[in-house]
Tab-separated table of C-alpha atoms and ligand atoms in Angstrom:
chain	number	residue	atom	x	y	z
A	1	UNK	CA	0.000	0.000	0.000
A	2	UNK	CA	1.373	3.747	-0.718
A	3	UNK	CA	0.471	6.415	1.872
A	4	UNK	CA	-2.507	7.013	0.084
A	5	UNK	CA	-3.978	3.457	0.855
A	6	UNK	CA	-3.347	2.263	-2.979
A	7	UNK	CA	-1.689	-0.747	-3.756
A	8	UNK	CA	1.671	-0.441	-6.107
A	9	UNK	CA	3.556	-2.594	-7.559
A	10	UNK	CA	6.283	-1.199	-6.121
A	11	UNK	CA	8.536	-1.062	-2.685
A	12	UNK	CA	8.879	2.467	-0.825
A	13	UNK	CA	12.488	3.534	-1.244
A	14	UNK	CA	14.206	6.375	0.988
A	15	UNK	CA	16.994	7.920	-1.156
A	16	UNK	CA	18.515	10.628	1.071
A	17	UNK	CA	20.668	13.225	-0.621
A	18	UNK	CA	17.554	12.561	-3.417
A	19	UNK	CA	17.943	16.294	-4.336
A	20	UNK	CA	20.953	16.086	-5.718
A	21	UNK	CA	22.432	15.524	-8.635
A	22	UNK	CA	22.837	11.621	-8.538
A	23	UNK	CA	19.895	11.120	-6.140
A	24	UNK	CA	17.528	13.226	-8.558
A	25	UNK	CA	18.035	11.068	-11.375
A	26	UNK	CA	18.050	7.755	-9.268
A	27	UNK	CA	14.756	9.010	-8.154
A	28	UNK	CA	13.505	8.867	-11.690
A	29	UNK	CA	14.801	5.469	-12.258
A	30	UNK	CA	13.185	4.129	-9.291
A	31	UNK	CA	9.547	6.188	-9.890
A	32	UNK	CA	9.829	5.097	-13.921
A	33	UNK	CA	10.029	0.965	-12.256
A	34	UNK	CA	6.744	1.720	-9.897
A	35	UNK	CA	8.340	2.218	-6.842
A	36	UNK	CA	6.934	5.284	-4.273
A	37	UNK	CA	10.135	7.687	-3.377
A	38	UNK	CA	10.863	9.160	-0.150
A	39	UNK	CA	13.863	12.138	-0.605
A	40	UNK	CA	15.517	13.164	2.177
A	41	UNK	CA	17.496	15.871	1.849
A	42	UNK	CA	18.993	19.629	3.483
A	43	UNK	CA	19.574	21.025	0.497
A	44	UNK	CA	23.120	21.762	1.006
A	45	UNK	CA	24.186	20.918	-2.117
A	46	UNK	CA	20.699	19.600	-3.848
A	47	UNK	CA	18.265	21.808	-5.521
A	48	UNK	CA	14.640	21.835	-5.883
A	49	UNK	CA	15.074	22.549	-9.498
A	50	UNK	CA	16.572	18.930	-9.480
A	51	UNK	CA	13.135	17.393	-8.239
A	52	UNK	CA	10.350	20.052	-9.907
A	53	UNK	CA	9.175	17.640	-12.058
A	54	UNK	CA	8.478	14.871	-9.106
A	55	UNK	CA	7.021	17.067	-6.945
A	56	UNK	CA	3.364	17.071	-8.228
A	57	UNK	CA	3.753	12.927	-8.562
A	58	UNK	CA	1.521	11.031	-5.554
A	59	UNK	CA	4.107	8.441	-5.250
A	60	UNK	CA	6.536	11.435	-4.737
A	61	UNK	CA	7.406	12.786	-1.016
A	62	UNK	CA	10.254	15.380	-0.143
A	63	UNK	CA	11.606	15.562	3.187
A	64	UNK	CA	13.806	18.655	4.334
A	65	UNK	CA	16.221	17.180	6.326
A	66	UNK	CA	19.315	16.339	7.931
A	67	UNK	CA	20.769	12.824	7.929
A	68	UNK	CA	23.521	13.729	11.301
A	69	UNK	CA	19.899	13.754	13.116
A	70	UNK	CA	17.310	10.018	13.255
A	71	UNK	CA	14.841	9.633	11.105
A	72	UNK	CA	11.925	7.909	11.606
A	73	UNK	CA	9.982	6.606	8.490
A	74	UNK	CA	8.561	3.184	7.180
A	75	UNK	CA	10.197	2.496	3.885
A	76	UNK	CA	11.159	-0.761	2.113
A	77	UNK	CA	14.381	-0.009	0.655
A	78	UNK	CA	17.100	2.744	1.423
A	79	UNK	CA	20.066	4.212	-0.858
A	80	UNK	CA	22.136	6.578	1.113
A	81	UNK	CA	23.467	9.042	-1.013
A	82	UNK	CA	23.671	12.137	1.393
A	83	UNK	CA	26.612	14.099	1.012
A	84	UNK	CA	28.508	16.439	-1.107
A	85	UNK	CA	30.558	15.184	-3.197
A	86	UNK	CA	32.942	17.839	-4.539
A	87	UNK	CA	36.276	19.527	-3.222
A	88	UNK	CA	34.508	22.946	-2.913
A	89	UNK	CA	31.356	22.230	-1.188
A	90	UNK	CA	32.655	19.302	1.174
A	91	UNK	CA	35.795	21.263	2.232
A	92	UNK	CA	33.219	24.263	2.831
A	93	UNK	CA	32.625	22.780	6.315
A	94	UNK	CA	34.844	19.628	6.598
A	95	UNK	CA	33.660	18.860	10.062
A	96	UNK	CA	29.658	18.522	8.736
A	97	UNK	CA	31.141	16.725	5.554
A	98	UNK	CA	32.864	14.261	8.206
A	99	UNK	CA	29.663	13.920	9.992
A	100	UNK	CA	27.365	13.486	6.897
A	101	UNK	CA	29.146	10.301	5.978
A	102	UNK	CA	29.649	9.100	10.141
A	103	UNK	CA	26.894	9.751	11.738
A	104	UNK	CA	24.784	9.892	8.622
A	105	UNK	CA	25.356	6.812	8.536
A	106	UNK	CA	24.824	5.310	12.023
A	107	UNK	CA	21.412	6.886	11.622
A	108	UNK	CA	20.924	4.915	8.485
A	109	UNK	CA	21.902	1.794	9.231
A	110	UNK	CA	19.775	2.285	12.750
A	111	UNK	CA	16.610	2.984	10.529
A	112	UNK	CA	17.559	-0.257	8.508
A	113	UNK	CA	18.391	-2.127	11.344
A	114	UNK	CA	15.035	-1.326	12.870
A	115	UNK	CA	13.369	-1.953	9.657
A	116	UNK	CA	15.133	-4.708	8.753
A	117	UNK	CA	15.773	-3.201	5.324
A	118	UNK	CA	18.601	-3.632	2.499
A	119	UNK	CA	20.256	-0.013	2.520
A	120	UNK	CA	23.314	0.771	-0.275
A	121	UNK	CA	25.851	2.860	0.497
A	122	UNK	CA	27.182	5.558	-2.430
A	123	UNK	CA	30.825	5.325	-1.416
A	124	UNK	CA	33.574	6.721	-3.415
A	125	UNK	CA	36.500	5.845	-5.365
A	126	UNK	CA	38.430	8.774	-3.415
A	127	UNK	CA	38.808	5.888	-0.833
A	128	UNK	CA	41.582	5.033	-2.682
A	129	UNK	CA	43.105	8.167	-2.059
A	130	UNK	CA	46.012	8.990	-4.576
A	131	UNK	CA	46.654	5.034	-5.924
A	132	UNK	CA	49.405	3.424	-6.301
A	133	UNK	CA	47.800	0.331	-8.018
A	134	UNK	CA	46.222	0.696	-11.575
A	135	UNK	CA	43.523	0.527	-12.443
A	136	UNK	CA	41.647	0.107	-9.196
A	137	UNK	CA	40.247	-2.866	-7.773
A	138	UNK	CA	38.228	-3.386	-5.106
A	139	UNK	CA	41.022	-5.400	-2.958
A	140	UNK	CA	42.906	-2.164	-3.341
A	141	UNK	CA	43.086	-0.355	-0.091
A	142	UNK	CA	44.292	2.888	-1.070
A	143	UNK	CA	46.463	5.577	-0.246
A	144	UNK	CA	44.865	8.117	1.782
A	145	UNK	CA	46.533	10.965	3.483
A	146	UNK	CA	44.316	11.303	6.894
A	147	UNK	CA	45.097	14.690	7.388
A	148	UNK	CA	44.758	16.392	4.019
A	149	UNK	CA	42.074	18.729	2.925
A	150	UNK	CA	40.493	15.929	0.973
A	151	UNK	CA	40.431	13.441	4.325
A	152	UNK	CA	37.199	15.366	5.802
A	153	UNK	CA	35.658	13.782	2.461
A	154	UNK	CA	38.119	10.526	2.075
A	155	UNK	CA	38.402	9.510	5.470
A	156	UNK	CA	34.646	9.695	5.755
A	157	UNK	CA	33.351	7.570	3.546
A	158	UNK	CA	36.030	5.205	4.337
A	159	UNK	CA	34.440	4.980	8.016
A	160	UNK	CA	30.945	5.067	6.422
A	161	UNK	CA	32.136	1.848	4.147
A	162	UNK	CA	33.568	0.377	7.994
A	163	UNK	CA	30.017	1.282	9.886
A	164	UNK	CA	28.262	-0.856	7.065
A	165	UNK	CA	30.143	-3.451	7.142
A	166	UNK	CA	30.234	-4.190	10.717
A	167	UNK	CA	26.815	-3.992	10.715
A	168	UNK	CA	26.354	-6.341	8.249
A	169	UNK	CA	28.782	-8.747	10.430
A	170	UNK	CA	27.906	-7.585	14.076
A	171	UNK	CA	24.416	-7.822	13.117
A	172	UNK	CA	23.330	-9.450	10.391
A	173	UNK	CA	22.496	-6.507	8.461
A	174	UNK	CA	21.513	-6.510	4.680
A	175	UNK	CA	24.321	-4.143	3.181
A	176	UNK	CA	25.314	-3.204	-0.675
A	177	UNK	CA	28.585	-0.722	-1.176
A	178	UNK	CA	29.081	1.215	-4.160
A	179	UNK	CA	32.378	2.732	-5.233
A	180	UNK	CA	31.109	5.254	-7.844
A	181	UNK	CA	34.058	7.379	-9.921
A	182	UNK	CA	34.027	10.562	-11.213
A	183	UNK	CA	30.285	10.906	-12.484
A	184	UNK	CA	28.628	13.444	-14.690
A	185	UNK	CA	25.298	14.239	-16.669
A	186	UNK	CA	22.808	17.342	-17.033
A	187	UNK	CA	22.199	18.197	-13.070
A	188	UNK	CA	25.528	18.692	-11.825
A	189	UNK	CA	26.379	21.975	-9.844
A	190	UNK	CA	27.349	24.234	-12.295
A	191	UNK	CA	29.837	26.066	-9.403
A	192	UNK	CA	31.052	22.870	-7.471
A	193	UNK	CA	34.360	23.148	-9.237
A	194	UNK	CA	34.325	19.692	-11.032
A	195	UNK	CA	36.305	19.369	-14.176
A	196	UNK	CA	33.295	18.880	-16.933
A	197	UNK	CA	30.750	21.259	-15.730
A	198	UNK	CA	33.597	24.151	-14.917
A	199	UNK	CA	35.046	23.332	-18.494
A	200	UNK	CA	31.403	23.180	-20.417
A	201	UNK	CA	30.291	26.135	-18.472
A	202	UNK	CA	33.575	28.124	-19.051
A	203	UNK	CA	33.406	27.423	-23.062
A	204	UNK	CA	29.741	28.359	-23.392
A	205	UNK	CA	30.017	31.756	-21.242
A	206	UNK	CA	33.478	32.312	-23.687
A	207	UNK	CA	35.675	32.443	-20.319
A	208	UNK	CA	38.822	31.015	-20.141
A	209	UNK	CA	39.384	27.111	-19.598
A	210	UNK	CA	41.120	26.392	-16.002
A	211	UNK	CA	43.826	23.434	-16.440
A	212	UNK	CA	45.176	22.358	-13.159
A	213	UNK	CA	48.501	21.283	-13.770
A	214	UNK	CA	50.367	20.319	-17.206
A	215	UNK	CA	46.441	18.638	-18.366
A	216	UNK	CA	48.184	15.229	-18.874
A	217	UNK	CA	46.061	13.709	-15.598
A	218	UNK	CA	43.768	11.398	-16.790
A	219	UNK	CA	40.449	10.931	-15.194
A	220	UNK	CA	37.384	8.218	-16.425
A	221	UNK	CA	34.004	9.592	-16.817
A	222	UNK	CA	30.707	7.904	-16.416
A	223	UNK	CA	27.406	8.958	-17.463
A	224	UNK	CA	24.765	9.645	-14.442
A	225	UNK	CA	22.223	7.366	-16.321
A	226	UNK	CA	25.166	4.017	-16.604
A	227	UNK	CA	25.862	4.804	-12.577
A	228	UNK	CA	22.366	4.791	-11.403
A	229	UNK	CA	21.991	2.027	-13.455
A	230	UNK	CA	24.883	-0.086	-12.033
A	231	UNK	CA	23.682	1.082	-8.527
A	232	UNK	CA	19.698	-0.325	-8.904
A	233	UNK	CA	21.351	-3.452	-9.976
A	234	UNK	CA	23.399	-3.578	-7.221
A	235	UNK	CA	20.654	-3.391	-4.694
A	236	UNK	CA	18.481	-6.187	-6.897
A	237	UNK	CA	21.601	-8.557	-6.032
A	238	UNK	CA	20.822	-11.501	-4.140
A	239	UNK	CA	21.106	-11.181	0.057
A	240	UNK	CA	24.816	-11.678	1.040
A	241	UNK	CA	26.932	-10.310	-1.833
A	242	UNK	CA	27.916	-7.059	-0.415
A	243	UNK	CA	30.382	-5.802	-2.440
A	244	UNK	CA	32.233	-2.978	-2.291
A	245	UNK	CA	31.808	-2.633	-6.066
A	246	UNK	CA	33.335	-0.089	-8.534
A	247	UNK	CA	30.843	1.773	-10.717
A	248	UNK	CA	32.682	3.932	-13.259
A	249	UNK	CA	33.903	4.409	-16.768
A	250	UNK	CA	37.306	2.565	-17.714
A	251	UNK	CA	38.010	4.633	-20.651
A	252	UNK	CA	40.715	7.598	-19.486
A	253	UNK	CA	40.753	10.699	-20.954
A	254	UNK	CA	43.069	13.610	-20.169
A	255	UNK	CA	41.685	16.472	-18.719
A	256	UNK	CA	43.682	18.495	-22.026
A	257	UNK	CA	41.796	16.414	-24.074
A	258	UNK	CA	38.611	16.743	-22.137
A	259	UNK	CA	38.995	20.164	-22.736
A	260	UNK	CA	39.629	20.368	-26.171
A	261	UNK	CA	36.290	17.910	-27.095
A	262	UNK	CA	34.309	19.996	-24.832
A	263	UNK	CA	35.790	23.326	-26.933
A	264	UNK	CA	34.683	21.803	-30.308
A	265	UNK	CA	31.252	20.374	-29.347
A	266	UNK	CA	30.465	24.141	-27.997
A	267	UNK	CA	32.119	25.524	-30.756
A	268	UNK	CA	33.948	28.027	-28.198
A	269	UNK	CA	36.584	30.684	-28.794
A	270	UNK	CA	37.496	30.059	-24.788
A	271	UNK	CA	41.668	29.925	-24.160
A	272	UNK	CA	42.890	27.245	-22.359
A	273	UNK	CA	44.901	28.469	-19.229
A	274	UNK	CA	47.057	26.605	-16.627
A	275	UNK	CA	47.278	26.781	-12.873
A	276	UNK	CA	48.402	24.904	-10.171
A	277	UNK	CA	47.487	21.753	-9.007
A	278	UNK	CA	45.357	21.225	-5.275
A	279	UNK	CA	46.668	19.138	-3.035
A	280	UNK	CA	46.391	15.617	-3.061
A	281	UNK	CA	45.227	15.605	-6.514
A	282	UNK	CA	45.443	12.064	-7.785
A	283	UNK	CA	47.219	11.912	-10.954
A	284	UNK	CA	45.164	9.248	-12.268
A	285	UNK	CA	42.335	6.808	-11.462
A	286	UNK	CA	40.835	4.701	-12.946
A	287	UNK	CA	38.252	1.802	-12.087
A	288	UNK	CA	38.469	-2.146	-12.318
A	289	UNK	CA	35.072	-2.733	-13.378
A	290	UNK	CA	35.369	-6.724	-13.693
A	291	UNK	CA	33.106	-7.791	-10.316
A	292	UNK	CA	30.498	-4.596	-11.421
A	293	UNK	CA	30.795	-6.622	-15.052
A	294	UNK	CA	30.437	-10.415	-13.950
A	295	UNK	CA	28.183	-9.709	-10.766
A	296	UNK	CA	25.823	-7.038	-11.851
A	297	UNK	CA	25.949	-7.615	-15.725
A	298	UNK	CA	26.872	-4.179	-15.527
A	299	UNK	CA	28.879	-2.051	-18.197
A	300	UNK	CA	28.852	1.644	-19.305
A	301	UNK	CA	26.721	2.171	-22.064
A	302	UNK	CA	26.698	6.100	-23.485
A	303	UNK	CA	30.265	6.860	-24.536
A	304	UNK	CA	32.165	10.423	-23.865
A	305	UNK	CA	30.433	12.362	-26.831
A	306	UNK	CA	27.040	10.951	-26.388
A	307	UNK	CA	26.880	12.509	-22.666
A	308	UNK	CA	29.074	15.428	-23.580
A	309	UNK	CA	26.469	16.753	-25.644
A	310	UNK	CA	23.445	15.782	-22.827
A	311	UNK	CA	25.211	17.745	-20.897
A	312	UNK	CA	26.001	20.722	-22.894
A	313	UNK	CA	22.675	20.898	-24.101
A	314	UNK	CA	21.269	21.051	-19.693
A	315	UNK	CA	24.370	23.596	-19.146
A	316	UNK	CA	23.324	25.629	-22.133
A	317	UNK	CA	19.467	25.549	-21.178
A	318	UNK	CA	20.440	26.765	-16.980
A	319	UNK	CA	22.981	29.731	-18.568
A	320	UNK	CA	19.723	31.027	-20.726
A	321	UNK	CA	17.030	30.302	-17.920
A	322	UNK	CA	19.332	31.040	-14.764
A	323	UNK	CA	17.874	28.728	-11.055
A	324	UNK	CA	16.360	29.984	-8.517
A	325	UNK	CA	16.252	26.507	-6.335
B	1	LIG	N1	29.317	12.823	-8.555
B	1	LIG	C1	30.330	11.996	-8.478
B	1	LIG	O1	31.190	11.981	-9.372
B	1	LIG	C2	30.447	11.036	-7.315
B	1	LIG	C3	31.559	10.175	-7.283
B	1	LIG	C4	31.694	9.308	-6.213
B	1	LIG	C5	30.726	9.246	-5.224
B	1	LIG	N2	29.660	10.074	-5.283
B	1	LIG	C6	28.700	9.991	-4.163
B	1	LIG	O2	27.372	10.005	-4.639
B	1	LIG	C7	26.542	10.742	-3.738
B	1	LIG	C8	25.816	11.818	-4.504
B	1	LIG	O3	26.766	12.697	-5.104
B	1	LIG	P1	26.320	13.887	-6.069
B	1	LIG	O4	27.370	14.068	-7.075
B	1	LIG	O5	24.918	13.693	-6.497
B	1	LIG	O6	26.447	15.113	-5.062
B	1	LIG	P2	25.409	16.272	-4.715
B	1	LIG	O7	26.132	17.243	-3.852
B	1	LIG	O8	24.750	16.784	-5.942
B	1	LIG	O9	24.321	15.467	-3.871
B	1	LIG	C9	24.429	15.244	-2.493
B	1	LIG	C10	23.066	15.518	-1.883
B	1	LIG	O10	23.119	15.247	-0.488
B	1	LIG	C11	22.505	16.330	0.214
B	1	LIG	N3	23.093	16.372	1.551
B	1	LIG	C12	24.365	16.689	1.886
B	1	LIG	N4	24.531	16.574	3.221
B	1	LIG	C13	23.343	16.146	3.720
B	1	LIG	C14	22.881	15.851	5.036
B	1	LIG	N5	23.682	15.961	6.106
B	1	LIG	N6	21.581	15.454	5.185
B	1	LIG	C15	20.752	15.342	4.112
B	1	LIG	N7	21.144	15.634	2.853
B	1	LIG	C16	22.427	16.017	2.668
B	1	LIG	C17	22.792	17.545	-0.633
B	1	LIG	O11	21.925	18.628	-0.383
B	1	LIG	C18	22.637	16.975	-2.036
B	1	LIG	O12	21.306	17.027	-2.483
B	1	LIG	C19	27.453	11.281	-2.643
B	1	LIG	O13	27.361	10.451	-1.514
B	1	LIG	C20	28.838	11.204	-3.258
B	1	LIG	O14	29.813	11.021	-2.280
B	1	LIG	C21	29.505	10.976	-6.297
């Protein structure tokens, strides 16, 4: 039954951080199969504008809220995605980033616990820090510098990944982990920093391109649709496997190169310009998608240029009809 006393065909999922960029489009995922959403969210980093066109939908609830504080709902289902995700906004108050993924967390896993409900955690490649094994598999345990800038961010969802799974062991709990990489589709923060929106939003407003560094880092990009994808069929695996899994793209790119596709699919007269690199940037990462491929069937499927232009064409559509959520 839904809350208004109908029967679906469908389970009642809690996605907090549902606002957000990831969240909003796992929330249309999960609506488009039947299911009845319940965001959570404190709009840090989320955006109404993200979740408009849910918010006249019955099966469609928003909470305003904070995840460091319990919740108490009835849900089926829960996919913890809480937390920002890039340098700028999670080093904007490390402390609440820290506690986001912490005590987020315990609050999760209590509702779960209680409910006796799956719950998947959105965990991170940056828990392997700046690698020293390529590409990354999940046996890897990374190279993390605890006291960085980064580590508020790092360090947290490394403890997050710990909390779930001692839960699972201490008490039986029914956990999925996610390691998603660098991600990115039409929703993403236009200010947060991260290379593809800052370089698609720079070309299209004619500003110059920011390089950090010589360009010659290579990052792997994944499409938002391929990640919430991978992460739906993680949570339909059978009880037991728990992962962590990577989710990501294995095709590496250079950020110089990034740049210069971006340049010519906007057609932009933008200059490329250099500065220097932020600490702890990782020269290179990459994912080992082989468990995400045998386990979950699970591949990406829309190559570079395909979500390049998906996401030019949302960039170009906020810079002519500016937010206000
Ligand atoms: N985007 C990526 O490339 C990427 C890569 C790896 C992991 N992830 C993980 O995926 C998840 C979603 O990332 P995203 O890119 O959509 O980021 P995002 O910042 O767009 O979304 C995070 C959402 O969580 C909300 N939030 C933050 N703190 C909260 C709190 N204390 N209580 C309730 N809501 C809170 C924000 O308002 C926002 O809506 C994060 O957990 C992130 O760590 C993202």
């Amino acid at each position: 039954m839904n809350s208004s006393g109908q029967s679906l065909p469908g389970k009642r999922i809690l996605v907090t951080g549902g606002a957000g960029f990831i969240g909003s489009h796992l929330c249309d995922d999960l609506m488009k199969r039947g299911n009845e959403i319940l965001c959570v969210d404190n709009f840090f980093t989320g955006s109404k504008r993200n979740i408009l066109h849910l918010l006249d939908n019955p099966c469609f609830e928003v909470v305003r809220h904070d995840i460091c504080f319990p919740l108490y709902v009835e849900v089926d289902e829960i996919y913890n995605l809480a937390c920002p995700a890039s340098p700028v906004h999670y080093q904007f108050d490390p402390v609440q980033t820290t506690k986001t993924s912490v005590s987020g967390s315990i609050n999760m896993l209590g509702l779960a616990k209680r409910l006796k409900i799956r719950i998947l955690q959105a965990s991170t490649s940056e828990v392997y820090g700046d690698p020293a094994v390529h590409p990354q598999p999940e046996s890897y345990w990374g190279n993390v510098n605890p006291l960085g800038l980064r580590a508020c961010y790092d360090e947290g969802k490394r403890c997050a990944e710990t909390l779930f799974f001692d839960y699972h062991r201490q008490l039986g709990l029914d956990i999925k982990v996610v390691r998603i990489f660098n991600t990115y589709g039409p929703r993403m923060h236009p200010d947060d920093g991260r290379v593809v929106s800052n370089f698609i939003v720079q070309a299209l407003k004619g500003e110059d391109i920011t390089i950090y560094g010589d360009g010659g880092q290579t990052r792997s990009f994944c499409f938002v649709d391929d990640i919430v994808n991978g992460m739906i069929r993680m949570m339909d695996t059978p009880k037991g496997f728990t992962g962590p899994v990577n989710l990501g793209n294995p095709e590496e790119c250079s950020i110089r190169e990034l740049a210069e596709r971006i340049m010519e699919m906007t057609g932009s007269s933008s200059k490329i310009v250099h500065k220097s690199l932020p600490e702890d940037d990782p020269r290179q990462r990459r994912p080992d998608i082989s468990l995400a491929q045998t386990r979950l069937n699970w591949s990406p499927t829309i190559d570079l240029d395909t979500g390049l232009a998906r996401t030019i064409d949302y960039f170009e559509s906020c810079i002519s009809k500016p937010s206000k959520g």
